[in-house]
Coordinates of C-alpha atoms and ligand atoms in Angstrom, one line a residue:
M1 CA -31.0 7.7 -1.8
K2 CA -28.0 5.7 -0.1
L3 CA -25.3 7.6 1.0
L4 CA -22.4 6.9 3.4
T5 CA -20.3 9.9 5.0
I6 CA -17.2 9.3 6.9
T7 CA -14.3 10.7 8.0
R8 CA -11.8 11.9 5.1
P9 CA -9.8 8.6 4.8
D10 CA -5.8 8.7 4.2
D11 CA -4.0 6.3 1.6
W12 CA -0.9 4.2 3.9
H13 CA 0.7 2.8 0.5
L14 CA 0.6 4.4 -2.2
H15 CA 3.1 4.3 -5.7
V16 CA 2.4 7.4 -7.8
R17 CA 5.9 7.6 -9.7
N18 CA 6.9 10.8 -11.3
G19 CA 6.9 12.8 -14.7
A20 CA 3.5 12.2 -16.7
V21 CA 2.2 9.1 -15.2
L22 CA 2.0 11.4 -11.8
K23 CA 0.2 14.0 -13.1
T24 CA -2.3 11.0 -14.5
V25 CA -2.6 9.7 -11.3
L26 CA -2.1 12.3 -8.7
P27 CA -5.6 13.5 -9.2
H28 CA -7.5 10.5 -8.4
T29 CA -5.9 9.7 -5.0
S30 CA -6.0 13.5 -3.8
R31 CA -9.7 13.8 -4.6
Q32 CA -10.6 11.1 -2.1
F33 CA -7.5 11.1 0.1
A34 CA -6.0 13.8 2.3
R35 CA -2.7 12.2 2.6
A36 CA -0.6 9.4 1.6
I37 CA 2.2 7.6 2.4
I38 CA 4.5 7.8 -0.4
M39 CA 6.2 4.6 -1.8
P40 CA 10.8 5.5 -2.5
N41 CA 10.4 3.0 -5.4
L42 CA 11.3 5.3 -8.3
K43 CA 14.4 4.7 -10.3
P44 CA 16.7 5.6 -9.0
P45 CA 15.1 4.8 -5.4
V46 CA 14.2 7.9 -2.8
T47 CA 17.1 6.7 -0.5
T48 CA 17.5 10.3 1.1
V49 CA 16.1 13.3 2.9
A50 CA 17.3 15.9 0.1
Q51 CA 16.0 13.1 -2.5
A52 CA 12.5 13.1 -0.7
L53 CA 12.3 17.0 -0.2
L54 CA 12.7 17.0 -4.4
Y55 CA 10.2 14.3 -4.7
R56 CA 8.2 15.8 -2.1
E57 CA 8.2 19.4 -4.3
E58 CA 7.1 17.5 -7.8
I59 CA 4.1 15.5 -6.1
L60 CA 2.9 18.8 -4.5
Q61 CA 3.3 20.4 -8.1
A62 CA 0.8 17.7 -9.4
V63 CA -2.1 18.3 -6.8
P64 CA -4.9 20.2 -8.2
A65 CA -5.9 23.6 -7.6
D66 CA -7.8 24.2 -4.9
V67 CA -7.6 20.3 -3.3
D68 CA -6.1 20.0 0.0
F69 CA -3.1 16.9 0.1
T70 CA -0.1 16.2 1.9
P71 CA 2.4 13.5 0.2
L72 CA 4.0 11.7 3.3
M73 CA 7.4 10.6 2.6
T74 CA 9.4 7.8 2.7
L75 CA 12.9 6.7 2.0
Y76 CA 13.9 3.1 0.6
L77 CA 16.2 1.3 3.0
T78 CA 19.4 -0.2 1.2
G79 CA 22.9 -1.4 2.5
S80 CA 24.1 2.2 2.3
T81 CA 21.7 3.5 4.3
T82 CA 23.9 5.6 7.6
V83 CA 22.4 5.8 11.1
A84 CA 23.1 9.6 10.3
E85 CA 20.0 9.8 7.5
I86 CA 17.7 7.5 9.7
K87 CA 18.5 10.4 12.7
K88 CA 18.0 13.2 9.9
A89 CA 14.8 11.6 8.8
A90 CA 13.2 11.4 12.1
E91 CA 14.0 14.4 12.4
S92 CA 12.2 15.7 9.2
D93 CA 8.4 16.8 9.7
H94 CA 8.1 15.5 5.7
I95 CA 9.6 12.1 6.5
H96 CA 7.6 9.3 8.3
A97 CA 8.8 6.1 7.3
F98 CA 12.2 3.7 5.9
K99 CA 10.5 1.0 3.7
L100 CA 12.3 -2.2 3.6
Y101 CA 12.5 -4.2 0.3
P102 CA 14.2 -7.7 0.3
A103 CA 16.5 -7.1 -3.0
G104 CA 14.3 -8.6 -6.2
A105 CA 11.3 -9.2 -4.1
T106 CA 8.6 -7.0 -6.4
T107 CA 8.9 -3.9 -9.0
H108 CA 12.0 -1.6 -8.7
S109 CA 13.7 -3.5 -5.6
D110 CA 16.8 -4.1 -7.4
S111 CA 18.4 -2.0 -4.7
G112 CA 16.8 -3.9 -1.6
V113 CA 18.7 -5.0 0.7
S114 CA 20.1 -8.4 0.5
D115 CA 21.0 -9.6 3.8
I116 CA 18.3 -8.3 6.0
K117 CA 20.5 -9.4 9.2
A118 CA 23.5 -7.2 7.6
I119 CA 21.2 -4.1 8.8
Y120 CA 20.0 -4.8 11.5
F121 CA 22.2 -1.9 13.0
L122 CA 19.7 0.3 10.8
L123 CA 16.7 -1.5 12.4
A124 CA 17.7 -0.6 16.2
A125 CA 19.0 3.2 14.6
M126 CA 15.1 3.5 13.1
E127 CA 13.9 1.9 17.0
K128 CA 16.1 4.3 19.1
Q129 CA 14.6 7.2 16.7
D130 CA 11.3 5.6 16.8
I131 CA 10.3 6.0 12.7
P132 CA 8.5 3.5 11.7
L133 CA 9.8 0.5 9.3
L134 CA 7.4 -0.4 6.3
I135 CA 8.1 -3.9 4.9
H136 CA 7.6 -5.9 2.0
G137 CA 7.2 -9.0 3.3
E138 CA 8.4 -12.0 1.2
V139 CA 11.3 -13.8 0.9
T140 CA 13.2 -14.0 -2.7
G141 CA 15.2 -16.7 -4.6
E142 CA 13.7 -19.4 -7.5
H143 CA 13.1 -21.5 -4.7
Y144 CA 10.5 -20.7 -2.9
D145 CA 7.2 -20.9 -4.3
I146 CA 5.8 -17.8 -5.5
F147 CA 2.2 -18.8 -3.2
D148 CA 4.5 -19.1 -0.2
R149 CA 6.8 -16.4 0.1
E150 CA 4.9 -14.2 2.4
R151 CA 4.4 -17.0 4.9
V152 CA 7.8 -17.7 4.6
F153 CA 9.2 -14.4 5.1
V154 CA 6.8 -14.1 8.6
D155 CA 8.2 -17.9 9.8
T156 CA 11.5 -17.0 9.3
T157 CA 12.5 -13.1 9.1
L158 CA 9.4 -11.0 10.3
S159 CA 9.5 -13.1 13.7
D160 CA 13.2 -12.5 14.0
I161 CA 12.8 -9.0 13.6
A162 CA 9.7 -8.6 15.8
D163 CA 11.9 -10.4 18.6
K164 CA 15.0 -8.3 17.8
F165 CA 13.8 -5.0 17.6
P166 CA 10.5 -5.0 20.2
A167 CA 10.0 -1.7 20.2
L168 CA 10.5 -1.2 16.5
R169 CA 6.7 0.3 14.7
I170 CA 6.3 -1.9 11.9
V171 CA 3.9 -1.9 9.1
V172 CA 3.8 -5.4 7.3
E173 CA 2.8 -3.9 3.8
H174 CA -0.1 -5.4 1.8
V175 CA -1.0 -8.2 4.1
T176 CA -2.3 -11.8 1.0
T177 CA -2.4 -14.4 4.0
S178 CA -4.2 -16.0 6.8
E179 CA -0.5 -16.8 8.2
A180 CA 0.3 -12.8 8.2
V181 CA -3.1 -12.0 9.5
Q182 CA -2.6 -14.0 12.4
F183 CA 1.2 -13.3 13.2
V184 CA 0.0 -9.4 12.9
Q185 CA -2.9 -10.0 15.6
A186 CA -0.4 -12.1 17.7
A187 CA 1.9 -9.3 17.8
G188 CA 2.6 -6.0 20.2
A189 CA 0.5 -2.9 19.3
N190 CA 4.0 -1.9 17.8
I191 CA 3.3 -4.6 15.0
A192 CA 0.1 -2.9 12.2
A193 CA -0.5 -3.7 8.8
T194 CA -2.3 -2.7 5.7
I195 CA -4.7 -4.2 3.4
T196 CA -5.4 -3.7 -0.4
P197 CA -8.8 -3.6 -2.2
Q198 CA -8.2 -6.2 -4.4
H199 CA -6.5 -8.5 -1.9
L200 CA -10.2 -8.4 -0.3
L201 CA -12.0 -8.2 -3.7
F202 CA -10.5 -10.9 -5.6
N203 CA -8.5 -14.3 -5.3
R204 CA -6.0 -16.4 -7.1
N205 CA -8.8 -17.3 -9.6
A206 CA -8.9 -13.2 -11.0
I207 CA -5.0 -13.7 -12.6
L208 CA -5.5 -17.3 -14.0
A209 CA -8.8 -19.1 -14.6
G210 CA -10.2 -18.4 -18.0
G211 CA -7.3 -16.6 -19.4
I212 CA -4.3 -14.5 -18.1
R213 CA -5.5 -11.3 -16.9
P214 CA -2.7 -9.4 -16.4
H215 CA -4.1 -6.2 -14.7
Y216 CA -4.8 -8.3 -11.8
Y217 CA -1.2 -9.6 -11.4
C218 CA 0.3 -7.7 -8.6
L219 CA 2.9 -8.5 -5.4
P220 CA 2.4 -10.0 -3.5
I221 CA 0.3 -11.9 -6.0
L222 CA -3.8 -12.6 -5.0
K223 CA -3.8 -16.0 -2.9
R224 CA -6.4 -18.9 -2.6
E225 CA -9.8 -17.7 -1.3
P226 CA -9.5 -18.7 2.5
H227 CA -6.7 -15.8 2.4
R228 CA -8.9 -13.6 0.9
L229 CA -11.6 -14.3 3.5
A230 CA -9.3 -13.9 6.2
L231 CA -8.2 -10.7 5.0
V232 CA -11.7 -9.7 5.1
R233 CA -12.6 -10.8 8.7
A234 CA -9.5 -8.7 9.5
A235 CA -9.9 -5.2 7.5
T236 CA -14.1 -5.5 8.9
S237 CA -13.3 -6.9 12.7
G238 CA -12.6 -3.6 14.1
N239 CA -8.6 -4.0 14.9
S240 CA -7.3 -0.9 14.8
K241 CA -4.0 -3.2 13.6
F242 CA -5.5 -3.0 10.0
F243 CA -5.7 0.2 8.0
L244 CA -6.1 1.0 4.2
G245 CA -2.9 1.3 1.9
T246 CA -4.1 0.5 -1.1
D247 CA -0.4 -0.4 -3.0
S248 CA -2.0 1.4 -5.8
A249 CA 1.3 0.9 -8.2
P250 CA 0.5 2.2 -11.9
H251 CA 2.0 0.7 -14.4
L252 CA 1.5 1.6 -18.6
T253 CA -0.6 -0.8 -20.2
S254 CA 1.9 -2.0 -22.6
L255 CA 3.9 -3.3 -19.8
K256 CA 1.2 -4.7 -18.3
E257 CA 0.1 -6.3 -21.6
S258 CA 3.5 -7.9 -22.3
A259 CA 5.2 -11.3 -22.6
C260 CA 6.7 -10.3 -19.0
G261 CA 4.3 -8.0 -17.7
C262 CA 4.9 -6.1 -14.4
A263 CA 3.9 -6.4 -11.1
G264 CA 1.2 -3.8 -9.8
C265 CA -2.6 -3.1 -9.9
Y266 CA -3.6 0.2 -10.6
S267 CA -6.6 0.7 -8.1
A268 CA -5.8 4.8 -7.1
H269 CA -9.1 6.0 -9.5
A270 CA -11.7 4.3 -7.3
A271 CA -9.9 3.1 -4.2
L272 CA -12.4 4.4 -1.4
E273 CA -15.3 2.8 -3.6
L274 CA -13.6 -0.5 -4.4
Y275 CA -13.2 -0.8 -0.7
A276 CA -16.5 0.0 -0.1
E277 CA -17.6 -2.6 -2.1
A278 CA -15.5 -5.0 -0.1
F279 CA -17.1 -4.2 3.3
E280 CA -20.4 -4.1 1.9
R281 CA -20.2 -7.9 0.5
A282 CA -18.9 -8.4 4.3
G283 CA -22.1 -6.4 6.0
A284 CA -19.4 -4.5 7.5
L285 CA -20.0 -0.9 6.0
D286 CA -20.1 0.6 9.6
K287 CA -16.5 -0.7 9.8
L288 CA -15.4 1.4 6.4
E289 CA -14.3 4.4 8.6
G290 CA -11.9 3.2 11.2
F291 CA -9.9 0.9 8.6
A292 CA -9.8 4.0 6.3
S293 CA -9.6 7.1 8.3
F294 CA -8.6 6.6 11.7
Y295 CA -6.4 3.7 12.3
G296 CA -3.4 4.8 10.3
A297 CA -3.3 8.0 11.3
D298 CA -3.3 6.8 15.2
F299 CA -0.4 4.5 14.1
Y300 CA 1.7 7.2 12.4
R301 CA 1.0 9.5 15.7
L302 CA -0.9 12.0 13.2
P303 CA -3.8 13.8 13.9
R304 CA -7.1 12.4 12.4
N305 CA -8.8 14.6 9.6
S306 CA -11.4 16.6 10.2
G307 CA -13.2 16.9 6.8
T308 CA -15.9 14.1 5.2
V309 CA -16.3 12.2 2.1
T310 CA -19.4 10.7 1.1
L311 CA -20.5 7.8 -1.5
E312 CA -23.6 7.1 -3.1
K313 CA -24.9 3.6 -3.8
T314 CA -25.2 3.9 -7.4
T315 CA -23.9 1.8 -10.3
W316 CA -21.3 3.5 -12.7
K317 CA -18.9 2.0 -15.3
I318 CA -14.9 2.3 -14.4
P319 CA -13.2 4.1 -17.9
S320 CA -11.3 1.4 -20.1
S321 CA -8.3 3.8 -19.4
Y322 CA -6.9 6.8 -18.1
G323 CA -4.1 9.1 -19.2
E324 CA -2.9 9.9 -23.3
T325 CA -3.2 7.8 -25.8
G326 CA 0.2 5.8 -26.3
N327 CA 0.7 6.2 -22.5
T328 CA -2.7 5.2 -20.7
I329 CA -2.9 3.0 -17.5
T330 CA -5.3 0.3 -17.2
P331 CA -7.5 0.6 -13.9
L332 CA -8.5 -2.1 -12.2
K333 CA -11.5 -3.4 -13.0
A334 CA -11.7 -1.4 -16.6
G335 CA -14.8 -1.2 -18.5
E336 CA -16.7 -3.0 -15.2
E337 CA -19.5 -1.6 -12.9
L338 CA -19.0 -0.5 -9.1
S339 CA -21.8 -0.1 -6.7
W340 CA -20.4 2.9 -5.0
K341 CA -19.0 6.0 -6.3
M342 CA -17.6 9.1 -4.4
L343 CA -19.5 12.0 -4.8
Ligands
LIG401 C1 4.5 -2.4 -6.7 C2 4.9 -1.4 -7.4 O1 4.7 -1.7 -8.6 O2 6.4 -0.6 -7.3 N1 4.3 -3.5 -7.5 C3 3.1 -4.3 -6.6 O3 2.7 -5.5 -7.5 N2 2.7 -4.0 -5.6 C4 5.5 -2.8 -5.4 C5 5.2 -3.5 -4.5 O4 4.7 -2.6 -4.2 O5 5.4 -4.1 -4.2
LIG402 ZN1 3.5 -0.9 -2.9

């Protein structure tokens, strides 16, 4: 029996939603991860410390008994965010970052920022308060090809933010291109990135070859194979700037399998196993622990976890759906086999 034991990991980018969906998805995460950075893109978005603390209580209610799980809350940055709220967030033990969505870039981003330069004074306040900024790094606008949106954001917006705020801690969320990887590698120690399981395992063929597969549609969209390979090299390199963030983003099956399906892959059901598969294929299982359990905690200046989790090398089949009939969520690789299973 082949076993892999690592320090209990954390998920540094997670959507858990609220209400019934929260109750379905949270146990999947809390079984594997000790902590998770919780995305604030609810409807309406979580923009204040007071709202985040209420949301945190709702999440804690959904954690199964006897499971130790800590939600790390974030606030949604908008054109109306105030310097006073940034100070309040930085002083809270429960708020760990602000999330910047360019308006219209992704699911529930309509409250996001339409003119990023106009909120530079808020980034200055974050830099001063030393609270991290998490960025969805894609330009918006119909004239940009969807496969180019991250690269253009890196060239134009991200490099300017990095220049103007050299001490601001930034996580470039869910990097999907070799250009974003290179940017993060070349940047100072204040800039890091998360990488999702789907961007390590699949290229854009998964969405489009042989039929349209909506459960592989997420934003930033899956890219060409050379980009996937660049992500695998970054994740398995042992470079502490790259760490685990699933971007698990549940949507009801009916909203994915639709004429206009929502963006987001649900991966929390088997997150660690999916990463193990990607690292094993790269011959780098020995690098999984740093990526999954150490580097994110170090970047956020939180203690590393003390417990462990164990995966067994064994084949199992992912269920075709989770949740109640009529309100199901279809997981990534639904009905397919995985070669690692968490004990
Ligand atoms: C996310 C969601 O559904 O909230 N969707 C996605 O495709 N990743 C939003 C996001 O992180 O972009
Ligand atoms: Zn996300």
